[in-house]
């Protein structure tokens, strides 16, 4: 039997893509605790290594818009396998780097692989999974985005302490070889070469520049605090997006098909969903800072508490599909979102004297609510998207998925600065409490968009039999 003719094992494809996602997501978070050791090797200051991290993120942001066209032109299988090769080789070059500029160059190459691997992998799952199995498949490929930010810092510290920082990247080599072999075996090549249109360079330049300026503006807000420069960047983003919208509406073969925003369920996951993901992705980052800088914990105890979020994420996975079928997408999102609001406000009451059992319980429930909300959003996004528009929908979804984290960090930073300005005599812990209240407000604001969904939203999947 030929490879293209045999049945596609969609669940195995989802598992493969989830593993690739985990490798990429973990790589982006595990490095943070290794920065001092890497800086010593390169004979630079730890802050100087931000150039490598920034180069990776900017390359990722710039190239994601092209991923959908490449997948249509060359096929998901070819692009996904090529991205694994590029990402794995770049990991080897990162480990072999002798100075800062070699490392930064390797990070750019790694960003090229990551920009293709994640969105094209998701597209492979969407194209090869029957509708009745889509809920379970998307639940499987969303857990890396929830788990990696929690496990990454602890794993990075362990590897750096008991081996060396080089192994953070070298561990990707056997994983990459295995992922390449499985991709060749599992993903069918039957849909290769679907696109015949020329590449939309105008749309790519407008979209890529807007994404770069948006990330730069968010970095100014969340990092340096240069608000005037941030406002200038965001103003330019608005102008570029207006030009991109006009171009995509008029072009016969645009890079992004903006007509998909007419689909109500998809639009909700883009607008309100981006705000929800911003709040969800920022929580582990802000918790780690509050535990250590606000409550005086060491890194080990802080890491142990963050693992409770991970336990909640995993614990909820077995109930996600059943809950969605029982209550539907709209009610599930509203209930899990309201639970996030309440639990985030409870986190804003944590202090040095808070009993550990209460800390663990709140964080466990928060992890469960995060998992349910994240998975529901990711599934709802593609429920009503027709196959012909799946590539465009997936590209835009992945772009905003990447930016949600930066947006959340920026909003949390603004919350901290507001607290410092309005409550200058208050403790650092109070400032973090205020930032969590801001995140709770952001979550509540996002739920307004969810509230406007029809009650039968996503019923094609939520009414599928188990």
CSV table of C-alpha atoms in Angstrom, one decimal:
chain,number,residue,atom,x,y,z
A,1,UNK,CA,0.0,0.0,0.0
A,2,UNK,CA,1.4,3.4,-0.9
A,3,UNK,CA,2.1,6.0,1.8
A,4,UNK,CA,-0.5,8.4,0.4
A,5,UNK,CA,-3.2,5.7,0.3
A,6,UNK,CA,-3.1,4.4,3.8
A,7,UNK,CA,-5.4,5.7,6.5
A,8,UNK,CA,-4.0,8.7,8.3
A,9,UNK,CA,-3.5,8.1,12.1
A,10,UNK,CA,-4.7,11.5,13.1
A,11,UNK,CA,-4.3,10.9,16.8
A,12,UNK,CA,-0.6,10.0,16.2
A,13,UNK,CA,-0.1,13.1,14.1
A,14,UNK,CA,-1.5,15.2,16.9
A,15,UNK,CA,0.8,13.5,19.4
A,16,UNK,CA,3.8,14.2,17.1
A,17,UNK,CA,2.9,17.8,16.6
A,18,UNK,CA,2.3,18.2,20.4
A,19,UNK,CA,5.8,16.9,21.0
A,20,UNK,CA,7.3,19.3,18.4
A,21,UNK,CA,5.4,22.1,20.0
A,22,UNK,CA,6.7,21.1,23.4
A,23,UNK,CA,10.3,21.1,22.1
A,24,UNK,CA,9.9,24.6,20.7
A,25,UNK,CA,8.0,26.1,23.6
A,26,UNK,CA,10.3,24.5,26.2
A,27,UNK,CA,13.4,25.9,24.3
A,28,UNK,CA,12.0,29.4,24.6
A,29,UNK,CA,11.4,29.2,28.4
A,30,UNK,CA,14.1,26.8,29.7
A,31,UNK,CA,16.9,29.2,28.6
A,32,UNK,CA,16.0,31.9,31.2
A,33,UNK,CA,17.6,30.2,34.1
A,34,UNK,CA,20.7,29.3,32.1
A,35,UNK,CA,21.5,32.9,31.2
A,36,UNK,CA,24.1,33.5,33.9
A,37,UNK,CA,26.1,30.3,33.0
A,38,UNK,CA,25.9,31.2,29.3
A,39,UNK,CA,27.0,34.7,30.0
A,40,UNK,CA,30.1,33.4,31.8
A,41,UNK,CA,30.9,31.2,28.8
A,42,UNK,CA,30.6,34.1,26.4
A,43,UNK,CA,32.4,36.6,28.8
A,44,UNK,CA,29.4,39.0,28.6
A,45,UNK,CA,26.8,40.2,31.0
A,46,UNK,CA,23.6,38.1,31.3
A,47,UNK,CA,21.5,41.0,30.0
A,48,UNK,CA,23.6,41.0,26.8
A,49,UNK,CA,22.1,37.6,25.9
A,50,UNK,CA,18.8,39.3,25.3
A,51,UNK,CA,20.0,39.9,21.8
A,52,UNK,CA,19.8,36.2,21.1
A,53,UNK,CA,16.4,35.8,22.6
A,54,UNK,CA,15.1,39.0,20.8
A,55,UNK,CA,16.6,37.8,17.5
A,56,UNK,CA,14.7,34.5,17.9
A,57,UNK,CA,11.4,36.1,18.8
A,58,UNK,CA,11.6,38.7,16.0
A,59,UNK,CA,12.5,36.1,13.4
A,60,UNK,CA,9.6,34.0,14.6
A,61,UNK,CA,7.2,36.9,14.4
A,62,UNK,CA,8.4,38.0,11.0
A,63,UNK,CA,8.1,34.6,9.3
A,64,UNK,CA,4.9,33.2,10.7
A,65,UNK,CA,2.7,35.1,8.2
A,66,UNK,CA,4.5,33.2,5.4
A,67,UNK,CA,3.9,29.8,6.9
A,68,UNK,CA,0.4,29.3,5.5
A,69,UNK,CA,1.4,30.1,1.9
A,70,UNK,CA,4.4,27.8,2.1
A,71,UNK,CA,2.3,24.9,3.5
A,72,UNK,CA,-0.2,25.4,0.6
A,73,UNK,CA,2.6,25.7,-2.0
A,74,UNK,CA,4.9,22.8,-0.8
A,75,UNK,CA,2.6,20.8,1.4
A,76,UNK,CA,2.4,20.5,5.2
A,77,UNK,CA,4.6,17.3,5.2
A,78,UNK,CA,7.5,18.9,3.4
A,79,UNK,CA,7.5,22.2,5.3
A,80,UNK,CA,7.0,20.5,8.7
A,81,UNK,CA,9.9,18.1,8.1
A,82,UNK,CA,12.2,20.9,6.8
A,83,UNK,CA,11.4,23.0,9.8
A,84,UNK,CA,12.3,20.2,12.1
A,85,UNK,CA,15.7,19.9,10.3
A,86,UNK,CA,16.3,23.6,10.5
A,87,UNK,CA,15.3,23.9,14.2
A,88,UNK,CA,17.4,20.8,15.2
A,89,UNK,CA,20.5,22.0,13.3
A,90,UNK,CA,20.1,25.5,14.8
A,91,UNK,CA,20.0,23.9,18.3
A,92,UNK,CA,23.3,22.2,17.6
A,93,UNK,CA,24.8,25.5,16.5
A,94,UNK,CA,23.5,27.2,19.7
A,95,UNK,CA,25.3,24.5,21.7
A,96,UNK,CA,28.5,24.9,19.7
A,97,UNK,CA,28.5,28.7,20.0
A,98,UNK,CA,31.7,30.2,21.3
A,99,UNK,CA,30.6,33.9,21.5
A,100,UNK,CA,27.5,36.0,21.7
A,101,UNK,CA,27.2,36.8,18.0
A,102,UNK,CA,27.5,33.1,17.0
A,103,UNK,CA,24.7,32.4,19.5
A,104,UNK,CA,22.5,35.2,18.1
A,105,UNK,CA,23.0,34.0,14.6
A,106,UNK,CA,22.0,30.5,15.6
A,107,UNK,CA,18.9,31.9,17.3
A,108,UNK,CA,17.9,33.6,14.1
A,109,UNK,CA,18.1,30.2,12.3
A,110,UNK,CA,16.2,28.5,15.1
A,111,UNK,CA,13.5,31.2,14.7
A,112,UNK,CA,13.2,30.3,11.0
A,113,UNK,CA,12.5,26.7,12.0
A,114,UNK,CA,10.2,27.6,14.8
A,115,UNK,CA,8.2,29.9,12.6
A,116,UNK,CA,7.3,27.1,10.3
A,117,UNK,CA,7.2,24.1,12.7
A,118,UNK,CA,4.5,25.4,15.0
A,119,UNK,CA,1.8,26.8,12.6
A,120,UNK,CA,2.4,24.2,9.9
A,121,UNK,CA,2.3,21.4,12.4
A,122,UNK,CA,-1.1,22.7,13.7
A,123,UNK,CA,-2.3,23.0,10.1
A,124,UNK,CA,-1.3,19.3,9.5
A,125,UNK,CA,-3.5,18.3,12.4
A,126,UNK,CA,-6.4,20.4,11.2
A,127,UNK,CA,-6.2,19.0,7.7
A,128,UNK,CA,-5.8,15.3,8.7
A,129,UNK,CA,-8.2,15.1,11.6
A,130,UNK,CA,-11.9,14.2,11.1
A,131,UNK,CA,-14.3,16.7,12.6
A,132,UNK,CA,-15.5,14.3,15.3
A,133,UNK,CA,-11.9,13.9,16.6
A,134,UNK,CA,-10.9,17.6,16.3
A,135,UNK,CA,-11.7,18.4,19.9
A,136,UNK,CA,-9.3,15.7,21.3
A,137,UNK,CA,-6.6,16.5,18.8
A,138,UNK,CA,-6.6,20.2,19.6
A,139,UNK,CA,-6.7,19.5,23.3
A,140,UNK,CA,-3.5,17.4,22.8
A,141,UNK,CA,-1.6,20.1,20.9
A,142,UNK,CA,-2.5,22.9,23.2
A,143,UNK,CA,-0.9,21.5,26.4
A,144,UNK,CA,2.7,22.4,25.5
A,145,UNK,CA,1.8,26.1,25.5
A,146,UNK,CA,0.5,25.7,29.1
A,147,UNK,CA,3.1,23.3,30.4
A,148,UNK,CA,6.3,24.6,29.0
A,149,UNK,CA,6.3,28.0,30.7
A,150,UNK,CA,5.8,26.2,34.1
A,151,UNK,CA,8.3,23.4,33.6
A,152,UNK,CA,10.9,25.4,31.6
A,153,UNK,CA,12.6,27.4,34.3
A,154,UNK,CA,12.9,24.5,36.7
A,155,UNK,CA,14.2,22.2,34.0
A,156,UNK,CA,16.7,24.8,32.8
A,157,UNK,CA,18.0,25.3,36.3
A,158,UNK,CA,18.4,21.5,36.8
A,159,UNK,CA,20.3,21.0,33.5
A,160,UNK,CA,22.5,24.0,34.1
A,161,UNK,CA,23.3,23.0,37.7
A,162,UNK,CA,24.0,19.2,37.2
A,163,UNK,CA,25.3,19.2,33.5
A,164,UNK,CA,25.9,22.4,31.5
A,165,UNK,CA,23.8,24.8,29.6
A,166,UNK,CA,24.9,23.2,26.3
A,167,UNK,CA,22.6,20.2,27.0
A,168,UNK,CA,19.6,22.5,26.9
A,169,UNK,CA,20.1,22.6,23.1
A,170,UNK,CA,21.8,19.2,22.6
A,171,UNK,CA,18.7,17.4,24.0
A,172,UNK,CA,16.9,18.6,20.9
A,173,UNK,CA,19.1,16.5,18.6
A,174,UNK,CA,17.6,13.0,19.3
A,175,UNK,CA,14.2,14.5,19.6
A,176,UNK,CA,14.5,16.2,16.2
A,177,UNK,CA,15.7,13.1,14.5
A,178,UNK,CA,12.8,11.1,16.0
A,179,UNK,CA,10.3,13.8,15.1
A,180,UNK,CA,11.6,13.9,11.5
A,181,UNK,CA,11.2,10.2,11.0
A,182,UNK,CA,7.7,10.1,12.5
A,183,UNK,CA,6.6,13.1,10.4
A,184,UNK,CA,7.8,11.3,7.2
A,185,UNK,CA,5.9,8.2,8.3
A,186,UNK,CA,2.7,9.7,9.7
A,187,UNK,CA,1.8,12.8,7.7
A,188,UNK,CA,0.5,12.0,4.2
A,189,UNK,CA,1.9,13.9,1.2
A,190,UNK,CA,-1.4,13.8,-0.8
A,191,UNK,CA,-2.2,17.5,-0.3
A,192,UNK,CA,1.2,18.8,-1.4
A,193,UNK,CA,1.3,21.6,-3.9
A,194,UNK,CA,-2.2,23.0,-3.4
A,195,UNK,CA,-1.4,26.7,-3.9
A,196,UNK,CA,-0.8,28.1,-7.4
A,197,UNK,CA,-0.9,31.8,-6.6
A,198,UNK,CA,2.2,33.9,-6.4
A,199,UNK,CA,3.5,35.0,-3.0
A,200,UNK,CA,1.9,38.2,-1.7
A,201,UNK,CA,5.1,40.3,-1.0
A,202,UNK,CA,3.2,43.5,-0.3
A,203,UNK,CA,1.0,41.8,2.3
A,204,UNK,CA,4.0,40.0,3.8
A,205,UNK,CA,6.0,43.2,4.2
A,206,UNK,CA,3.0,45.1,5.7
A,207,UNK,CA,2.2,42.3,8.0
A,208,UNK,CA,5.7,41.5,9.0
A,209,UNK,CA,6.7,45.1,9.7
A,210,UNK,CA,3.5,45.6,11.7
A,211,UNK,CA,4.2,42.5,13.8
A,212,UNK,CA,7.8,43.6,14.4
A,213,UNK,CA,6.8,47.1,15.5
A,214,UNK,CA,4.0,45.6,17.7
A,215,UNK,CA,6.5,43.3,19.4
A,216,UNK,CA,8.9,46.2,19.8
A,217,UNK,CA,6.2,48.5,21.2
A,218,UNK,CA,5.2,45.8,23.7
A,219,UNK,CA,8.8,45.3,24.7
A,220,UNK,CA,9.2,49.0,25.4
A,221,UNK,CA,6.1,48.9,27.6
A,222,UNK,CA,7.0,45.7,29.4
A,223,UNK,CA,10.8,46.1,29.6
A,224,UNK,CA,12.3,49.6,29.3
A,225,UNK,CA,9.2,51.6,30.1
A,226,UNK,CA,9.9,54.1,27.3
A,227,UNK,CA,6.2,54.9,26.8
A,228,UNK,CA,6.7,57.6,24.1
A,229,UNK,CA,8.7,55.2,21.9
A,230,UNK,CA,6.1,52.5,22.6
A,231,UNK,CA,3.3,54.8,21.6
A,232,UNK,CA,5.1,55.8,18.3
A,233,UNK,CA,5.6,52.1,17.5
A,234,UNK,CA,1.9,51.3,18.2
A,235,UNK,CA,0.8,54.3,16.1
A,236,UNK,CA,2.9,53.0,13.2
A,237,UNK,CA,1.3,49.5,13.7
A,238,UNK,CA,-2.1,51.0,13.4
A,239,UNK,CA,-1.2,52.7,10.1
A,240,UNK,CA,0.4,49.5,8.7
A,241,UNK,CA,-2.6,47.4,9.8
A,242,UNK,CA,-5.0,49.8,8.0
A,243,UNK,CA,-2.9,49.5,4.9
A,244,UNK,CA,-2.8,45.7,5.3
A,245,UNK,CA,-6.6,45.5,5.7
A,246,UNK,CA,-7.1,47.6,2.5
A,247,UNK,CA,-4.6,45.5,0.6
A,248,UNK,CA,-6.1,42.2,1.7
A,249,UNK,CA,-9.6,43.3,0.8
A,250,UNK,CA,-8.5,44.3,-2.7
A,251,UNK,CA,-5.9,41.6,-3.6
A,252,UNK,CA,-7.0,38.5,-5.5
A,253,UNK,CA,-4.6,36.3,-3.6
A,254,UNK,CA,-3.8,38.0,-0.3
A,255,UNK,CA,-1.4,36.6,2.3
A,256,UNK,CA,-4.2,36.8,4.8
A,257,UNK,CA,-7.9,36.3,3.9
A,258,UNK,CA,-9.5,38.8,6.2
A,259,UNK,CA,-13.0,37.5,5.2
A,260,UNK,CA,-12.6,34.7,7.8
A,261,UNK,CA,-13.2,37.4,10.5
A,262,UNK,CA,-16.9,37.3,9.4
A,263,UNK,CA,-17.1,33.8,11.0
A,264,UNK,CA,-18.5,34.7,14.5
A,265,UNK,CA,-16.8,31.9,16.4
A,266,UNK,CA,-13.4,32.5,14.8
A,267,UNK,CA,-13.7,36.3,15.4
A,268,UNK,CA,-14.4,35.7,19.1
A,269,UNK,CA,-11.3,33.6,19.5
A,270,UNK,CA,-9.2,36.3,17.8
A,271,UNK,CA,-10.6,39.4,19.7
A,272,UNK,CA,-11.7,38.3,23.1
A,273,UNK,CA,-9.6,35.1,22.9
A,274,UNK,CA,-6.4,37.1,22.5
A,275,UNK,CA,-7.1,39.0,25.7
A,276,UNK,CA,-7.9,35.7,27.5
A,277,UNK,CA,-4.6,34.1,26.3
A,278,UNK,CA,-2.7,37.2,27.3
A,279,UNK,CA,-4.0,36.8,30.9
A,280,UNK,CA,-3.4,33.1,30.9
A,281,UNK,CA,0.1,33.2,29.6
A,282,UNK,CA,1.2,36.0,31.9
A,283,UNK,CA,0.1,34.3,35.1
A,284,UNK,CA,3.2,31.9,35.6
A,285,UNK,CA,5.6,34.8,34.9
A,286,UNK,CA,3.9,37.1,37.4
A,287,UNK,CA,3.5,34.4,40.0
A,288,UNK,CA,7.2,33.6,39.9
A,289,UNK,CA,8.1,37.2,40.4
A,290,UNK,CA,5.6,37.7,43.2
A,291,UNK,CA,6.7,34.5,45.1
A,292,UNK,CA,10.3,35.5,45.0
A,293,UNK,CA,10.4,39.3,45.1
A,294,UNK,CA,7.1,39.9,46.9
A,295,UNK,CA,6.9,37.0,49.3
A,296,UNK,CA,10.6,36.2,49.8
A,297,UNK,CA,10.6,32.6,48.6
A,298,UNK,CA,13.6,31.0,47.0
A,299,UNK,CA,13.6,29.8,43.4
A,300,UNK,CA,13.1,26.2,44.5
A,301,UNK,CA,9.9,26.8,46.5
A,302,UNK,CA,8.6,29.1,43.9
A,303,UNK,CA,9.1,26.4,41.2
A,304,UNK,CA,7.4,23.8,43.3
A,305,UNK,CA,4.3,26.0,43.7
A,306,UNK,CA,4.3,26.7,39.9
A,307,UNK,CA,4.2,22.9,39.3
A,308,UNK,CA,0.8,23.0,40.9
A,309,UNK,CA,-0.5,24.9,37.9
A,310,UNK,CA,1.0,22.1,35.7
A,311,UNK,CA,-0.9,19.5,37.8
A,312,UNK,CA,-4.1,21.4,37.3
A,313,UNK,CA,-3.5,21.6,33.5
A,314,UNK,CA,-3.0,17.9,33.2
A,315,UNK,CA,-5.9,17.0,35.6
A,316,UNK,CA,-8.4,19.0,33.5
A,317,UNK,CA,-7.4,17.4,30.2
A,318,UNK,CA,-9.4,14.2,30.9
A,319,UNK,CA,-12.5,16.3,31.5
A,320,UNK,CA,-12.3,18.9,28.7
A,321,UNK,CA,-14.1,17.0,25.9
A,322,UNK,CA,-16.8,15.7,28.2
A,323,UNK,CA,-17.4,19.1,29.6
A,324,UNK,CA,-17.7,20.8,26.2
A,325,UNK,CA,-20.2,18.1,25.1
A,326,UNK,CA,-22.2,18.6,28.2
A,327,UNK,CA,-22.3,22.4,28.4
A,328,UNK,CA,-21.3,23.6,24.9
A,329,UNK,CA,-18.6,26.1,24.0
A,330,UNK,CA,-20.2,29.3,25.1
A,331,UNK,CA,-21.2,28.3,28.6
A,332,UNK,CA,-18.0,26.4,29.2
A,333,UNK,CA,-15.9,29.5,28.2
A,334,UNK,CA,-18.0,31.8,30.4
A,335,UNK,CA,-17.8,29.5,33.5
A,336,UNK,CA,-14.1,28.8,33.1
A,337,UNK,CA,-13.4,32.5,32.4
A,338,UNK,CA,-15.4,33.6,35.5
A,339,UNK,CA,-13.5,31.0,37.5
A,340,UNK,CA,-10.2,32.5,36.3
A,341,UNK,CA,-11.4,35.9,37.4
A,342,UNK,CA,-12.2,34.7,40.9
A,343,UNK,CA,-9.1,32.6,41.2
A,344,UNK,CA,-6.9,35.5,40.0
A,345,UNK,CA,-8.4,37.8,42.6
A,346,UNK,CA,-7.7,35.1,45.2
A,347,UNK,CA,-4.1,35.0,44.1
A,348,UNK,CA,-4.1,38.8,44.7
A,349,UNK,CA,-4.6,38.0,48.4
A,350,UNK,CA,-1.5,35.8,48.8
A,351,UNK,CA,1.0,36.8,51.4
A,352,UNK,CA,3.9,35.3,53.4
A,353,UNK,CA,1.5,34.1,56.0
A,354,UNK,CA,-0.9,32.4,53.6
A,355,UNK,CA,-1.1,28.6,54.4
A,356,UNK,CA,0.5,26.3,51.9
A,357,UNK,CA,-2.6,24.1,51.5
A,358,UNK,CA,-4.6,27.2,50.5
A,359,UNK,CA,-1.8,28.3,48.0
A,360,UNK,CA,-1.8,24.8,46.5
A,361,UNK,CA,-5.6,24.6,46.2
A,362,UNK,CA,-6.0,28.0,44.5
A,363,UNK,CA,-3.1,27.3,42.1
A,364,UNK,CA,-4.4,23.8,41.3
A,365,UNK,CA,-7.9,25.2,40.5
A,366,UNK,CA,-6.3,28.0,38.5
A,367,UNK,CA,-4.4,25.5,36.4
A,368,UNK,CA,-7.6,23.6,35.7
A,369,UNK,CA,-9.4,26.8,34.7
A,370,UNK,CA,-6.5,27.9,32.5
A,371,UNK,CA,-6.4,24.5,30.7
A,372,UNK,CA,-10.2,24.5,30.1
A,373,UNK,CA,-10.2,28.1,28.8
A,374,UNK,CA,-7.1,27.6,26.6
A,375,UNK,CA,-8.3,24.4,25.0
A,376,UNK,CA,-11.8,25.6,24.4
A,377,UNK,CA,-10.6,28.7,22.7
A,378,UNK,CA,-8.2,26.7,20.5
A,379,UNK,CA,-10.9,24.3,19.4
A,380,UNK,CA,-13.7,26.9,18.9
A,381,UNK,CA,-11.4,28.9,16.5
A,382,UNK,CA,-11.6,26.2,13.8
A,383,UNK,CA,-15.0,24.7,14.3
A,384,UNK,CA,-16.8,26.8,11.6
A,385,UNK,CA,-13.9,27.5,9.3
A,386,UNK,CA,-14.3,25.8,5.9
A,387,UNK,CA,-11.4,23.7,4.6
A,388,UNK,CA,-10.5,26.3,1.9
A,389,UNK,CA,-9.8,29.0,4.5
A,390,UNK,CA,-8.2,26.8,7.1
A,391,UNK,CA,-4.6,27.8,6.1
A,392,UNK,CA,-5.4,31.6,6.4
A,393,UNK,CA,-7.3,31.0,9.7
A,394,UNK,CA,-4.4,29.0,11.1
A,395,UNK,CA,-1.8,31.6,10.1
A,396,UNK,CA,-3.6,34.6,11.7
A,397,UNK,CA,-4.4,32.4,14.8
A,398,UNK,CA,-0.7,31.5,15.3
A,399,UNK,CA,0.4,35.1,14.8
A,400,UNK,CA,-1.8,36.4,17.6
A,401,UNK,CA,-1.1,33.4,19.7
A,402,UNK,CA,2.6,34.5,19.7
A,403,UNK,CA,1.8,38.1,20.4
A,404,UNK,CA,-0.6,37.4,23.3
A,405,UNK,CA,2.3,36.6,25.6
A,406,UNK,CA,4.0,39.8,24.9
A,407,UNK,CA,0.8,41.7,25.3
A,408,UNK,CA,0.1,40.1,28.6
A,409,UNK,CA,3.6,40.9,29.9
A,410,UNK,CA,3.2,44.5,28.8
A,411,UNK,CA,-0.2,44.8,30.5
A,412,UNK,CA,1.2,43.3,33.7
A,413,UNK,CA,4.2,45.8,33.6
A,414,UNK,CA,1.8,48.7,33.2
A,415,UNK,CA,-0.2,47.4,36.2
A,416,UNK,CA,3.0,47.2,38.3
A,417,UNK,CA,4.0,50.8,37.2
A,418,UNK,CA,0.5,52.1,38.0
A,419,UNK,CA,0.7,50.6,41.4
A,420,UNK,CA,4.2,52.0,42.0
A,421,UNK,CA,2.9,55.5,41.0
A,422,UNK,CA,-0.4,55.4,42.9
A,423,UNK,CA,0.9,53.5,45.9
A,424,UNK,CA,4.5,54.6,46.3
A,425,UNK,CA,4.6,53.7,50.0
A,426,UNK,CA,3.1,50.3,49.6
A,427,UNK,CA,5.2,47.1,49.6
A,428,UNK,CA,6.3,45.2,46.5
A,429,UNK,CA,3.8,42.5,47.3
A,430,UNK,CA,1.0,45.1,47.1
A,431,UNK,CA,2.2,46.1,43.7
A,432,UNK,CA,2.0,42.5,42.5
A,433,UNK,CA,-1.4,42.2,44.0
A,434,UNK,CA,-2.5,45.2,41.9
A,435,UNK,CA,-1.1,43.7,38.8
A,436,UNK,CA,-3.1,40.5,39.4
A,437,UNK,CA,-6.2,42.6,39.8
A,438,UNK,CA,-5.5,44.2,36.4
A,439,UNK,CA,-5.2,40.7,34.9
A,440,UNK,CA,-8.5,39.7,36.4
A,441,UNK,CA,-10.1,42.8,34.9
A,442,UNK,CA,-8.5,41.9,31.5
A,443,UNK,CA,-10.1,38.5,31.7
A,444,UNK,CA,-13.5,39.9,32.6
A,445,UNK,CA,-13.3,42.3,29.7
A,446,UNK,CA,-12.5,39.4,27.3
A,447,UNK,CA,-15.6,37.6,28.5
A,448,UNK,CA,-17.9,40.3,27.1
A,449,UNK,CA,-17.0,39.0,23.6
A,450,UNK,CA,-17.7,35.5,24.7
A,451,UNK,CA,-21.0,36.5,26.1
A,452,UNK,CA,-22.2,37.7,22.7
A,453,UNK,CA,-21.7,34.2,21.2
A,454,UNK,CA,-24.9,32.4,20.3
A,455,UNK,CA,-25.8,29.6,22.6
A,456,UNK,CA,-25.3,27.0,19.9
A,457,UNK,CA,-21.8,28.1,18.9
A,458,UNK,CA,-19.6,25.2,17.9
A,459,UNK,CA,-22.5,22.7,18.2
A,460,UNK,CA,-21.1,20.8,15.2
A,461,UNK,CA,-18.4,19.5,17.6
A,462,UNK,CA,-20.0,19.9,21.0
A,463,UNK,CA,-22.9,17.6,20.0
A,464,UNK,CA,-20.6,14.9,18.6
A,465,UNK,CA,-21.0,11.6,20.4
A,466,UNK,CA,-18.1,10.5,22.6
